[in-house]
Structures are given as C-alpha cells and as structure tokens.
Amino acid sequence: MTNSVLKNVLLACFVQAGSTFFCVSANAQNTSEVGIGIGATNYRGEISPDFQLQNSRPAFTAFYRKDVSVPITLRGGFTAGFLRGADDNVTGVNGGVPPLQSYRQANTKGSVLEASAVVEYNFMDYHYRTDKVHFTPYLFAGLAGFYANTTTVSNNPLLQPTFNQKGSMLGLAIPAGAGIKYALSEHLNLGLEVGVRKTFTDQLDHLSTQDPLLVNVHDQDWYYYSGVSLSYTFYKIRCPDQYKKNKGLLK
C-alpha cells in the first residue's frame, strides 16, 4: 500500500515537472505577432546608381509573424511606398553633377506595392520574460512580389520623347536585411529594420532600351525599405498530449 502511494506521488511530481518544461518550450515556439510600421522606401537604378538619402520617400508596412522555434520566425507582410530619383541628386568626383547626368536631366517618381514572405533568424529569445535583456538582432531573407507604377521624364529637349516614359509592372524581388526587436512589455514590441530588394528587372525607371551611351543596359534596379514598427504578441501555450493522458492517472 505504501509503495503504491509513493509511486503515485512520484508520478505526480514527474508529471508536474514535465508539464512545466514542455509548456515553457511550447511558449517559446508558439508565439505570433501582428504589427504595423512606418518608414521610407528608396530607389536605386539608372537615375540613382547608389543609395541616396535624399531620394527617401514615405512608406507603410503591415505584417504577421509566426515563431516556429526560438531562432526561426516566419513573416508575411505588405508594404506600400513611393519611389523617387533624379539625375541632379548624383554627386560626381568633383562635388558637382557628373557630365552624363547633367546632360540627361532625367528624374523618375512613382509608387510600389509589395507582398513578401521571409524567414527571420533571431540571435536571442526576446520573448523569454525571465531574461533581463528583452531584445534580439535578426537577419532576414525571402521572396516578394511587387507592383510598381512610375513615370520618368527628361528636362533636356533633345532627349524628348525618348526619355519620357511611364507605365506599371509586376515583378519578383529578393528581400534581405537586418533588424532589432525589443520587447517593451509582455505583449508590445518595438522593431527597427533596414532591408534591400533585389529585383530582376531594369524597368523600374523605364531606362533600359535607350541609347547605350546614356544608360547602363546591364544593371538591374533595386529598391529599399527601412523603418520602425510596433507589434503585439499573442501567446499560445501547448502542452503535449502525453501530459493530458497522464492527468487521468492522478485521479
């Protein structure tokens, strides 16, 4: 009789200890977030051969994250922003506008809509509330589809109407970048992210079929998104089925 009682007590202790372990692990792997962010999009292409801060334009993003493990997060998002580039923003080696850009006098402007799916790699578990540090840097990469609508014009009468182009397009891009997540509280998180979008087209600015002396026909276009975000975390604690079965043994 005594052995039977002792076995039941030990079984109860192991079940309770095991349930604590599994529930904490599940908590780390069954969180999700919804969030919004504001920032800036930036275009790099024929008219803006390098990243230029003055070409930054307002952008908005909304996203959903699902933590599949402590380091790995899946994220789906939607981003909308504006694109801008101008030849007179390019600076040459002598500090002025280079001769090509000075002659071409082209500028492009428009908008871009993006739907993306990326994988984030987190270096720390910022949801683990017993830690003193509630932040993590992360890297991300994935695949995106975008819709761009842009207009390019030249102020040089000699290049009109060849350089005056407008239109829209659908395309694919590879988003990649880095960021930081910081847990403000159990549910609220602050984020900071910078990322590039490598496209597979040279048509964001419509300058790929003009005179090869005036455009680079071998260089594809890019765009960027950088911003801050605020998200809300949902916790879903799942205990293993074995624990549920073992509970019946304690009755």
Coordinates of C-alpha atoms in Angstrom, one line a residue:
M1 CA 0.0 0.0 0.0
T2 CA 2.8 2.4 0.9
N3 CA 4.7 1.6 -2.3
S4 CA 1.6 2.3 -4.3
V5 CA 1.1 5.7 -2.7
L6 CA 4.8 6.5 -3.1
K7 CA 4.6 5.6 -6.8
N8 CA 1.6 7.8 -7.3
V9 CA 3.3 10.8 -5.5
L10 CA 6.5 10.4 -7.6
L11 CA 4.4 10.1 -10.8
A12 CA 2.5 13.3 -9.9
C13 CA 5.8 15.1 -9.3
F14 CA 7.3 14.0 -12.6
V15 CA 4.2 15.0 -14.5
Q16 CA 4.1 18.4 -12.9
A17 CA 7.8 19.0 -13.6
G18 CA 7.4 17.7 -17.1
S19 CA 4.4 19.9 -17.8
T20 CA 6.3 22.9 -16.7
F21 CA 9.2 22.1 -19.0
F22 CA 7.1 21.4 -22.1
C23 CA 4.8 24.4 -21.6
V24 CA 7.8 26.7 -21.3
S25 CA 9.2 25.2 -24.5
A26 CA 5.8 25.5 -26.3
N27 CA 5.5 29.1 -25.1
A28 CA 8.8 29.9 -26.8
Q29 CA 7.7 28.2 -30.0
N30 CA 4.0 29.2 -30.2
T31 CA 4.0 32.9 -30.2
S32 CA 2.8 35.1 -33.1
E33 CA 2.7 38.8 -33.7
V34 CA 0.8 41.3 -35.8
G35 CA 2.2 44.7 -36.3
I36 CA 2.4 47.9 -38.4
G37 CA 5.3 50.1 -39.3
I38 CA 6.3 53.4 -40.9
G39 CA 9.5 54.2 -42.7
A40 CA 10.9 55.1 -46.1
T41 CA 11.4 53.4 -49.5
N42 CA 14.3 54.3 -51.7
Y43 CA 15.1 53.6 -55.3
R44 CA 18.4 52.6 -56.9
G45 CA 18.8 52.3 -60.6
E46 CA 19.9 54.1 -63.7
I47 CA 19.0 57.5 -62.3
S48 CA 20.3 56.8 -58.8
P49 CA 23.3 54.5 -59.2
D50 CA 23.9 54.5 -55.5
F51 CA 21.8 54.7 -52.3
Q52 CA 20.9 58.4 -51.9
L53 CA 19.2 59.5 -48.7
Q54 CA 17.5 62.5 -50.4
N55 CA 15.6 60.0 -52.5
S56 CA 13.8 58.5 -49.5
R57 CA 10.0 58.7 -49.6
P58 CA 7.3 57.7 -47.0
A59 CA 6.2 54.1 -46.7
F60 CA 3.9 52.0 -44.6
T61 CA 4.0 48.3 -43.8
A62 CA 1.8 45.7 -42.0
F63 CA 2.9 42.2 -41.1
Y64 CA 2.3 38.9 -39.3
R65 CA 5.0 36.9 -37.6
K66 CA 4.9 33.3 -36.5
D67 CA 7.6 31.9 -34.3
V68 CA 8.2 28.2 -35.3
S69 CA 11.2 27.9 -32.9
V70 CA 13.3 30.2 -30.7
P71 CA 15.6 31.3 -33.6
I72 CA 13.3 30.9 -36.6
T73 CA 10.4 33.2 -37.4
L74 CA 8.2 33.3 -40.5
R75 CA 6.9 36.6 -41.6
G76 CA 4.4 37.7 -44.2
G77 CA 4.0 41.4 -44.9
F78 CA 2.5 44.1 -47.1
T79 CA 4.4 47.3 -47.9
A80 CA 3.4 50.4 -49.8
G81 CA 5.7 53.3 -50.5
F82 CA 6.9 55.9 -53.0
L83 CA 9.9 55.9 -55.3
R84 CA 11.9 58.9 -56.4
G85 CA 15.2 59.5 -58.2
A86 CA 16.8 62.4 -60.0
D87 CA 19.9 62.9 -62.0
D88 CA 20.7 66.2 -60.3
N89 CA 21.0 64.4 -57.0
V90 CA 24.0 62.4 -58.2
T91 CA 27.3 63.8 -57.0
G92 CA 30.5 63.4 -59.1
V93 CA 34.1 63.2 -58.0
N94 CA 34.5 67.0 -58.1
G95 CA 31.4 67.5 -56.0
G96 CA 29.1 68.6 -58.8
V97 CA 26.7 66.7 -61.0
P98 CA 28.6 64.3 -63.4
P99 CA 28.5 65.2 -67.1
L100 CA 26.2 62.3 -68.1
Q101 CA 23.6 63.2 -65.5
S102 CA 23.9 66.9 -66.3
Y103 CA 23.2 66.2 -69.9
R104 CA 20.4 63.6 -69.4
Q105 CA 18.5 65.7 -66.7
A106 CA 16.2 62.8 -66.0
N107 CA 14.0 62.1 -63.0
T108 CA 11.7 59.3 -62.0
K109 CA 8.9 59.1 -59.5
G110 CA 6.1 56.7 -58.6
S111 CA 4.9 54.1 -56.2
V112 CA 5.5 50.5 -55.2
L113 CA 3.3 47.9 -53.6
E114 CA 4.9 44.7 -52.2
A115 CA 3.7 41.4 -50.7
S116 CA 6.5 39.4 -49.1
A117 CA 7.3 36.2 -47.3
V118 CA 10.6 36.0 -45.4
V119 CA 12.4 33.9 -42.8
E120 CA 13.9 35.7 -39.9
Y121 CA 16.8 34.3 -37.8
N122 CA 16.8 35.6 -34.2
F123 CA 20.0 35.5 -32.3
M124 CA 18.2 35.6 -28.9
D125 CA 14.8 34.8 -27.4
Y126 CA 13.4 38.2 -26.7
H127 CA 10.0 36.7 -25.7
Y128 CA 11.6 34.8 -22.7
R129 CA 10.4 37.1 -19.9
T130 CA 12.8 35.7 -17.2
D131 CA 15.8 37.1 -19.1
K132 CA 17.0 40.6 -18.2
V133 CA 17.6 41.5 -21.8
H134 CA 14.4 41.5 -23.9
F135 CA 15.8 42.2 -27.4
T136 CA 17.4 40.4 -30.3
P137 CA 19.1 41.3 -33.5
Y138 CA 18.0 39.3 -36.5
L139 CA 18.6 38.7 -40.2
F140 CA 16.0 38.0 -42.8
A141 CA 15.7 36.9 -46.4
G142 CA 12.8 35.6 -48.6
L143 CA 10.8 36.3 -51.7
A144 CA 8.5 39.2 -52.7
G145 CA 6.1 40.1 -55.4
F146 CA 5.8 43.8 -56.3
Y147 CA 3.7 46.2 -58.4
A148 CA 5.4 49.4 -59.5
N149 CA 3.9 52.4 -61.2
T150 CA 6.5 55.0 -62.3
T151 CA 7.0 57.9 -64.6
T152 CA 10.4 59.1 -66.0
V153 CA 10.9 62.3 -67.8
S154 CA 13.9 64.3 -69.1
N155 CA 14.2 68.1 -68.9
N156 CA 16.6 68.0 -71.9
P157 CA 14.5 68.8 -75.1
L158 CA 17.0 66.8 -77.2
L159 CA 16.0 63.6 -75.3
Q160 CA 12.3 64.0 -75.6
P161 CA 10.2 62.0 -76.1
T162 CA 12.6 59.0 -75.9
F163 CA 13.3 59.5 -72.2
N164 CA 9.7 60.4 -71.3
Q165 CA 8.2 57.1 -70.3
K166 CA 5.6 55.9 -67.9
G167 CA 3.9 52.6 -67.0
S168 CA 3.3 49.9 -64.5
M169 CA 4.7 46.4 -64.0
L170 CA 4.6 43.3 -61.8
G171 CA 7.8 41.6 -60.8
L172 CA 9.7 39.5 -58.3
A173 CA 12.3 40.6 -55.8
I174 CA 14.5 39.1 -53.1
P175 CA 14.2 41.0 -49.8
A176 CA 17.1 40.7 -47.4
G177 CA 18.3 42.7 -44.5
A178 CA 18.7 43.0 -40.7
G179 CA 16.9 44.5 -37.7
I180 CA 16.4 44.6 -34.0
K181 CA 13.4 43.6 -32.0
Y182 CA 12.8 44.9 -28.4
A183 CA 10.0 43.7 -26.1
L184 CA 8.6 46.7 -24.4
S185 CA 6.3 44.6 -22.3
E186 CA 4.8 41.1 -22.4
H187 CA 2.8 41.9 -25.5
L188 CA 4.2 45.0 -27.1
N189 CA 7.3 45.1 -29.2
L190 CA 9.3 47.8 -30.9
G191 CA 11.2 47.0 -34.1
L192 CA 13.9 48.6 -36.3
E193 CA 14.7 47.2 -39.7
V194 CA 16.7 48.0 -42.8
G195 CA 16.4 45.9 -46.0
V196 CA 17.1 45.8 -49.7
R197 CA 15.0 44.4 -52.5
K198 CA 16.9 42.9 -55.4
T199 CA 14.7 42.9 -58.5
F200 CA 15.0 41.0 -61.7
T201 CA 14.2 43.9 -64.0
D202 CA 15.7 47.1 -65.3
Q203 CA 12.3 48.7 -65.9
L204 CA 11.5 50.4 -62.7
D205 CA 12.7 53.6 -64.3
H206 CA 11.9 52.6 -67.9
L207 CA 15.5 53.3 -68.9
S208 CA 16.8 50.1 -70.4
T209 CA 16.3 50.4 -74.2
Q210 CA 17.5 53.9 -74.8
D211 CA 20.9 54.9 -76.3
P212 CA 23.5 52.6 -74.5
L213 CA 25.8 55.7 -74.3
L214 CA 23.3 57.3 -72.0
V215 CA 22.0 54.3 -70.0
N216 CA 23.5 51.1 -68.5
V217 CA 21.6 48.2 -70.1
H218 CA 23.4 45.6 -67.9
D219 CA 22.4 46.9 -64.5
Q220 CA 19.1 45.9 -62.8
D221 CA 17.1 48.1 -60.4
W222 CA 16.8 47.8 -56.7
Y223 CA 14.6 49.4 -54.0
Y224 CA 14.9 49.6 -50.2
Y225 CA 12.7 49.7 -47.2
S226 CA 13.8 51.0 -43.8
G227 CA 11.5 51.7 -40.8
V228 CA 10.3 51.3 -37.3
S229 CA 7.4 49.0 -36.2
L230 CA 5.1 48.3 -33.3
S231 CA 3.7 44.8 -32.9
Y232 CA 1.5 42.9 -30.5
T233 CA 2.4 39.3 -29.3
F234 CA -0.1 36.5 -28.9
Y235 CA 0.9 33.6 -26.7
K236 CA -0.4 30.1 -27.3
I237 CA 0.8 27.6 -24.7
R238 CA 0.5 24.0 -25.9
C239 CA 1.1 21.1 -23.5
P240 CA 1.8 17.7 -25.0
D241 CA -0.9 15.1 -25.4
Q242 CA 1.0 12.7 -23.1
Y243 CA 0.6 15.2 -20.3
K244 CA -3.2 15.2 -20.8
K245 CA -3.3 11.4 -20.7
N246 CA -1.1 11.3 -17.6
K247 CA -3.5 13.7 -15.8
G248 CA -6.1 10.8 -15.8
L249 CA -3.7 8.7 -13.8
L250 CA -3.8 11.2 -10.9
K251 CA -7.5 10.9 -10.4

